[in-house]
Short mmCIF file of C-alpha atoms and ligand atoms in Angstrom, two decimals:
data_model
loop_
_atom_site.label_atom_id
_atom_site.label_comp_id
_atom_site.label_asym_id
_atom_site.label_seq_id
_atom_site.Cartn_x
_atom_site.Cartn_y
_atom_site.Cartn_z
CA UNK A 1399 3.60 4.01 -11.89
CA UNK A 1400 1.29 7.14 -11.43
CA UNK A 1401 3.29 10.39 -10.72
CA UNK A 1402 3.75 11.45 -7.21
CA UNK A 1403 1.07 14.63 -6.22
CA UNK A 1404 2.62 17.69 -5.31
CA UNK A 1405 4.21 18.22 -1.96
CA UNK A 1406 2.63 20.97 -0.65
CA UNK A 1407 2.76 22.41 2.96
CA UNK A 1408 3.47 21.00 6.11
CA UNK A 1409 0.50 20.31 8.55
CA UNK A 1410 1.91 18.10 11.16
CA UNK A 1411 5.74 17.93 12.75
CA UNK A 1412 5.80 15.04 15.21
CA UNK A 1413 9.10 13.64 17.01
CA UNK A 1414 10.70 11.85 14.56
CA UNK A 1415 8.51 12.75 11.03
CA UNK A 1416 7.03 16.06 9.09
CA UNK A 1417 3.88 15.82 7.39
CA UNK A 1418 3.07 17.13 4.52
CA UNK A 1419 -0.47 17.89 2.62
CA UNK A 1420 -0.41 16.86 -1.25
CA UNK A 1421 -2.05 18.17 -4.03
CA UNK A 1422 -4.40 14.98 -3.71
CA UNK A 1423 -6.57 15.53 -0.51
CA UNK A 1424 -5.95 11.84 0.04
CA UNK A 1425 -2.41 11.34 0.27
CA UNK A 1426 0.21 12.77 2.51
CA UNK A 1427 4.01 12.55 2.13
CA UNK A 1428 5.51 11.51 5.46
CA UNK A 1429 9.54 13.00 6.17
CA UNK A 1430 11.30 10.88 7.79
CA UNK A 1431 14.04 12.73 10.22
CA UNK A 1432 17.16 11.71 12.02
CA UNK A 1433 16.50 12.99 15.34
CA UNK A 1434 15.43 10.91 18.33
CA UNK A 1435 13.19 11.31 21.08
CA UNK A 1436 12.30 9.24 24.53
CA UNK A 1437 10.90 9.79 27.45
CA UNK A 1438 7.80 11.99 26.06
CA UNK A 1439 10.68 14.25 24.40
CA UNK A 1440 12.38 14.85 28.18
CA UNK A 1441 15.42 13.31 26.36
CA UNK A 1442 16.82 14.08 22.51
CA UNK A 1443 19.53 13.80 20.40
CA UNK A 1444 19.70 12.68 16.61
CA UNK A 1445 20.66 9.00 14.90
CA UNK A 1446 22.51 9.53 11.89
CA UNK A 1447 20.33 7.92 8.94
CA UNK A 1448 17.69 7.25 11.07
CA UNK A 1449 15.12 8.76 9.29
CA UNK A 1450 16.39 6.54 5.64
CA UNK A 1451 16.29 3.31 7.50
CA UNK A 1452 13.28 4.07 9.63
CA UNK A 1453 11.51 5.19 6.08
CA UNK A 1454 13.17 1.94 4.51
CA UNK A 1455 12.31 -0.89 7.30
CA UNK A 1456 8.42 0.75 7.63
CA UNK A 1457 8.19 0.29 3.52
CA UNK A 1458 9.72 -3.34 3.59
CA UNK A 1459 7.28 -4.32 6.60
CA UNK A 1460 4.08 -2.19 5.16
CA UNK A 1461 4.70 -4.61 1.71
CA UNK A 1462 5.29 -7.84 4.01
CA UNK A 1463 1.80 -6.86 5.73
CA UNK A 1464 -0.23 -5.76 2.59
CA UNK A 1465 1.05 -9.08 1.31
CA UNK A 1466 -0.62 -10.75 4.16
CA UNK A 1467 -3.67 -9.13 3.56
CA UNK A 1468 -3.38 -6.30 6.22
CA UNK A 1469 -4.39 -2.69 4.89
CA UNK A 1470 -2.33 -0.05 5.80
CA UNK A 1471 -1.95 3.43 4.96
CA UNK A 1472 1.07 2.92 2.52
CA UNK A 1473 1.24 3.73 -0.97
CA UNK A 1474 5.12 3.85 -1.72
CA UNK A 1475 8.26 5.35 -0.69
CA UNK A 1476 9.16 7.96 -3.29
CA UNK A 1477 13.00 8.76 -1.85
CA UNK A 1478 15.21 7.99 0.98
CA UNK A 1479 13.64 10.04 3.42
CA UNK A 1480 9.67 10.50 2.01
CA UNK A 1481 6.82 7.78 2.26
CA UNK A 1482 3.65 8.76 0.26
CA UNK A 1483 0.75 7.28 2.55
CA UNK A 1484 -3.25 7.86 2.99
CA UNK A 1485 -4.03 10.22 4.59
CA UNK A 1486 -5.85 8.68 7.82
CA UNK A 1487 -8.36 9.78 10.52
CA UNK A 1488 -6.11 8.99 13.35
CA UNK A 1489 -7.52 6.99 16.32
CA UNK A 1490 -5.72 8.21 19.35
CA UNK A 1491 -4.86 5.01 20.71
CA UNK A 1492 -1.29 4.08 20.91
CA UNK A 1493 -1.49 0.23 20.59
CA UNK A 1494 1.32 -2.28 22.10
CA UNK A 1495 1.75 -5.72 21.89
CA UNK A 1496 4.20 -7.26 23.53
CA UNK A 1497 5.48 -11.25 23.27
CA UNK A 1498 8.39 -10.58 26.50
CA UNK A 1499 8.00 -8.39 29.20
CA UNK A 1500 10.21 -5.50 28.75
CA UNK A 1501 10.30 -1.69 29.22
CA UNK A 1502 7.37 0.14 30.69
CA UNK A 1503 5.19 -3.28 31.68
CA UNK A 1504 8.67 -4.63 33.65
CA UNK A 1505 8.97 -1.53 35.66
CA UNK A 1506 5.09 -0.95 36.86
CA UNK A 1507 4.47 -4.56 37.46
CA UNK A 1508 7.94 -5.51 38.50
CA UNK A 1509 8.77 -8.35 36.15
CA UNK A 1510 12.19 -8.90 35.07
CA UNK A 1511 13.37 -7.91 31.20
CA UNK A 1512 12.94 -10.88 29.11
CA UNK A 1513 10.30 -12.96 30.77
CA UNK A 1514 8.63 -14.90 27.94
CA UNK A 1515 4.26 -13.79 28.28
CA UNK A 1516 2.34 -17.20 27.58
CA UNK A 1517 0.22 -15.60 25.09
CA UNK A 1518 1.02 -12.28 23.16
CA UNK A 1519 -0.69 -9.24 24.95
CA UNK A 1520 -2.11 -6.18 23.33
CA UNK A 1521 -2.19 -3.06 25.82
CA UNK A 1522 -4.00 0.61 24.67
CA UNK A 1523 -2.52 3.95 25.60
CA UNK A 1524 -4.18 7.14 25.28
CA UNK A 1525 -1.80 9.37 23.19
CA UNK A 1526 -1.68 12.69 25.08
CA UNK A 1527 1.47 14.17 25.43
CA UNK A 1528 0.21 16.47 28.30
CA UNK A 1529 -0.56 13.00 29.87
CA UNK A 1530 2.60 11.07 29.11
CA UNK A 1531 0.48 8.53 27.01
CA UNK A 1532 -1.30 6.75 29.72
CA UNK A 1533 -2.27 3.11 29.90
CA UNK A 1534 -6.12 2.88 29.30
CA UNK A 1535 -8.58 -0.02 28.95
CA UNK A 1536 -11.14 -0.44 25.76
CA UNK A 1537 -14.24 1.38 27.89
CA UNK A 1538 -11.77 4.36 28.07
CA UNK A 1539 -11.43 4.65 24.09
CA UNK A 1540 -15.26 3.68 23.91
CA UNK A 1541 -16.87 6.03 26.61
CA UNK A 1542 -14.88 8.80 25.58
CA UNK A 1543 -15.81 8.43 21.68
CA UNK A 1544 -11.80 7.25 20.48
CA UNK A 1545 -13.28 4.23 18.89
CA UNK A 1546 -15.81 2.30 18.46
CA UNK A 1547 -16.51 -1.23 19.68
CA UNK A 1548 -16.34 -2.49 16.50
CA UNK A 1549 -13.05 -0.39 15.57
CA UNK A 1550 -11.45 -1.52 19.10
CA UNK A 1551 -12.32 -5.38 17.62
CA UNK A 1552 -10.88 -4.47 14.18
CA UNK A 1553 -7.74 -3.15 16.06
CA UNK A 1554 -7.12 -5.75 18.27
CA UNK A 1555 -7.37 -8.61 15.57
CA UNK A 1556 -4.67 -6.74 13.31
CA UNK A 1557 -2.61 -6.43 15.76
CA UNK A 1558 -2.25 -9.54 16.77
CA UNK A 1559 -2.41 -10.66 12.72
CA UNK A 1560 0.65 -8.18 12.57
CA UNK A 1561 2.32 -9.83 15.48
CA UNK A 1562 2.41 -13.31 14.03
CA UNK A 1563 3.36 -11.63 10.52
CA UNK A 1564 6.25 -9.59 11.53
CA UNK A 1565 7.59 -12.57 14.40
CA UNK A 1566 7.69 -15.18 11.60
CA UNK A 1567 9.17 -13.27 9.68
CA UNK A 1568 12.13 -12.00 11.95
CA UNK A 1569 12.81 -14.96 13.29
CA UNK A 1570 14.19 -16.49 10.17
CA UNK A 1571 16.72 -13.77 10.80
CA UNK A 1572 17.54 -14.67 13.70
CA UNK A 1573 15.55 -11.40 15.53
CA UNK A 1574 13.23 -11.92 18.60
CA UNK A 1575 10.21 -9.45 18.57
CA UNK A 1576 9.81 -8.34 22.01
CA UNK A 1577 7.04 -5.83 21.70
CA UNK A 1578 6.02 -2.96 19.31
CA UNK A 1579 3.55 0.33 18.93
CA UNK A 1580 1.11 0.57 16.02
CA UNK A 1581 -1.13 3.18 15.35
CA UNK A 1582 -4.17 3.15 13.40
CA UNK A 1583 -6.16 5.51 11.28
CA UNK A 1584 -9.86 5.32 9.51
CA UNK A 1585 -9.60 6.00 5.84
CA UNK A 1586 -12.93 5.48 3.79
CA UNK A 1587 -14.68 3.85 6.05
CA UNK A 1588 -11.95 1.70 7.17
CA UNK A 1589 -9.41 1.08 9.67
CA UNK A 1590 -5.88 0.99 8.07
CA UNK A 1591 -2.45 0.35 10.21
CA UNK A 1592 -0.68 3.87 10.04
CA UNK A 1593 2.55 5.51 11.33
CA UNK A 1594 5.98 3.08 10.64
CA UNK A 1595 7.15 0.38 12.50
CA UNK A 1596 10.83 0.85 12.39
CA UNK A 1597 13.06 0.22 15.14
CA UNK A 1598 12.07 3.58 16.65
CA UNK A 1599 8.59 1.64 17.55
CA UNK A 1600 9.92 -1.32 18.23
CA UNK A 1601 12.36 -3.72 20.42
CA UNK A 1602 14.40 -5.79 18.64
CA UNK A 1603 16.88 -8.56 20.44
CA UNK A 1604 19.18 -11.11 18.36
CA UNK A 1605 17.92 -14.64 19.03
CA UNK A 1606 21.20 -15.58 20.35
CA UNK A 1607 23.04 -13.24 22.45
CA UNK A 1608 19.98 -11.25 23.34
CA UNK A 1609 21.45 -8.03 22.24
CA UNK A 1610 19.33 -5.21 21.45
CA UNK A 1611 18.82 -3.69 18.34
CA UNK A 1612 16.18 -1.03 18.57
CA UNK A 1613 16.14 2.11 20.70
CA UNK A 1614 16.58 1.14 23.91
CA UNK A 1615 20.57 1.85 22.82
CA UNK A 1616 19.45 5.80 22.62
CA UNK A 1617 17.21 5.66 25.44
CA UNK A 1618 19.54 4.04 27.88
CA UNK A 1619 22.81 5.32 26.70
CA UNK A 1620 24.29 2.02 25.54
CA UNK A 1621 25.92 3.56 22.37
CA UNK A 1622 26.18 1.91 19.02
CA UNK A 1623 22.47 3.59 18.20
CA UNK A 1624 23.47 4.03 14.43
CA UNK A 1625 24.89 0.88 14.31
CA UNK A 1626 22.55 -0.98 15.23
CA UNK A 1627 19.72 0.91 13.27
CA UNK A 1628 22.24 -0.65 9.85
CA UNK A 1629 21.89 -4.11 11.54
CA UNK A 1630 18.60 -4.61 11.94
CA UNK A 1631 17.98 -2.81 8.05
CA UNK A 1632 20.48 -4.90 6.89
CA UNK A 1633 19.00 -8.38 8.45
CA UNK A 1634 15.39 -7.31 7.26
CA UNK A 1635 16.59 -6.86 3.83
CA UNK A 1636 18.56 -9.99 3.79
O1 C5P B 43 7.80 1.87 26.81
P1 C5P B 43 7.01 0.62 26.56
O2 C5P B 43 7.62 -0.60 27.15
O3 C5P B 43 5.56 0.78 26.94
O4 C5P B 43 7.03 0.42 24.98
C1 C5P B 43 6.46 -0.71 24.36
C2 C5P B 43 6.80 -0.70 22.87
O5 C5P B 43 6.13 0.38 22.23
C3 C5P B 43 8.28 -0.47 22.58
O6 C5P B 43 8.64 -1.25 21.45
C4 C5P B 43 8.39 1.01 22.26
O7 C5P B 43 9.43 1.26 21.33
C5 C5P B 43 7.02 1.30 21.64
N1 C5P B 43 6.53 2.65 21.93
C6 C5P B 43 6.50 3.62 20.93
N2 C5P B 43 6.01 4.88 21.19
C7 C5P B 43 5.54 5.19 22.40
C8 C5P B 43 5.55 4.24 23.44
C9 C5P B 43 6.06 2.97 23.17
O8 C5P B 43 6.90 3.34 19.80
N3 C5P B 43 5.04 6.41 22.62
#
């Protein structure tokens, strides 16, 4: 395996990772950190080893998806907390999919928490923190120069690729996939699935009893957040 570049300074500290620049203009080391965020950063607190199964769960589904034949921006996870990944033009479009109603689509159309959606739905958000990440339609992203038809295509057909990936695959262990965020980047001319789908970016429920496993525990004060962070690594590497 080729040596990792250098780490060299931090450009970028979001919620819940650091960014680093590399001593290859390519790559970027991602940090993953323990504390949590919701509600656009209105409420936060900190998950104990959040950060080393959040950096953990993103490398086992990045591999799963590569596998599949869905380019993302991950090279490999060089410790428990630090992800070496391209370093990506990011498109800023938050994108959703969602296979049961849940969370933000429940409350502003008024559909109750687990309704089953008869076909999997992708949504776009703008990501603007000034504008609490507002729901937008593809003419937004196009007329305002966020992506291009073409890109918006590309988008929406990994997405819903990633869907069926990561759904077959968690339902062997017994997980429903309610919904998730992906973000994507251009890198060389292409677009590559970015950021880390962990249970952060995610909702999680077991099959059986429904329970969630994600965090909607930190979010909604449920307790168990650490917990269930372990259960849901420990069912993914199973
Ligand atoms: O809040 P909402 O229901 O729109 O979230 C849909 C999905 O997208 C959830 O799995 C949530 O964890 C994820 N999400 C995210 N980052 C955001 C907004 C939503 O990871 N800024």
């Amino acid at each position: 395996m080729e040596a990792a570049p250098e780490k060299l300074e931090m450009f970028y500290e979001g919620k819940a990772k650091k960014l680093y620049a590399t001593s290859d203009p390519d790559l970027v080391i991602a940090y993953f950190k323990d504390d949590a965020t919701a509600f656009n950063a209105k409420k936060r607190g900190t998950v104990e080893h959040k950060g080393i199964v959040n950096n953990r769960m993103s490398e086992l589904f990045f591999n799963l998806l590569e596998h599949e034949g869905i380019a993302t921006h991950f090279v490999r996870r060089l410790n428990d907390r630090e992800m070496l990944c391209k370093r990506l033009k990011i498109i800023p479009v938050e994108v959703v999919v969602r296979n049961l109603v849940a969370g933000s689509m429940a409350k502003r159309l008024g559909r109750t928490e687990g309704e089953v959606l008869p076909f999997p739905i992708v949504e776009y958000y703008y990501k603007s923190d000034a504008l609490d990440d507002p729901l937008i339609i593809a003419e937004h992203a196009i007329a305002f120069g966020w992506a291009t038809p073409d890109q918006l295509r590309q988008i929406n057909e990994l997405a819903l690729r990633t869907n069926d990936v990561l759904r077959g695959f968690l339902d062997q262990r017994n997980i429903m996939l309610v919904d998730f965020k992906l973000e994507f980047g251009r890198f060389d001319g292409q677009v590559l699935l970015g950021d880390e789908i962990c249970p952060d970016t995610c909702r999680f429920w077991d099959k059986d009893t429904h329970e969630k496993l994600d965090k909607d525990r930190f979010r909604r004060d449920l307790g168990g957040v650490e917990d269930a962070y372990q259960e849901m690594l420990r069912r993914v590497e199973s």
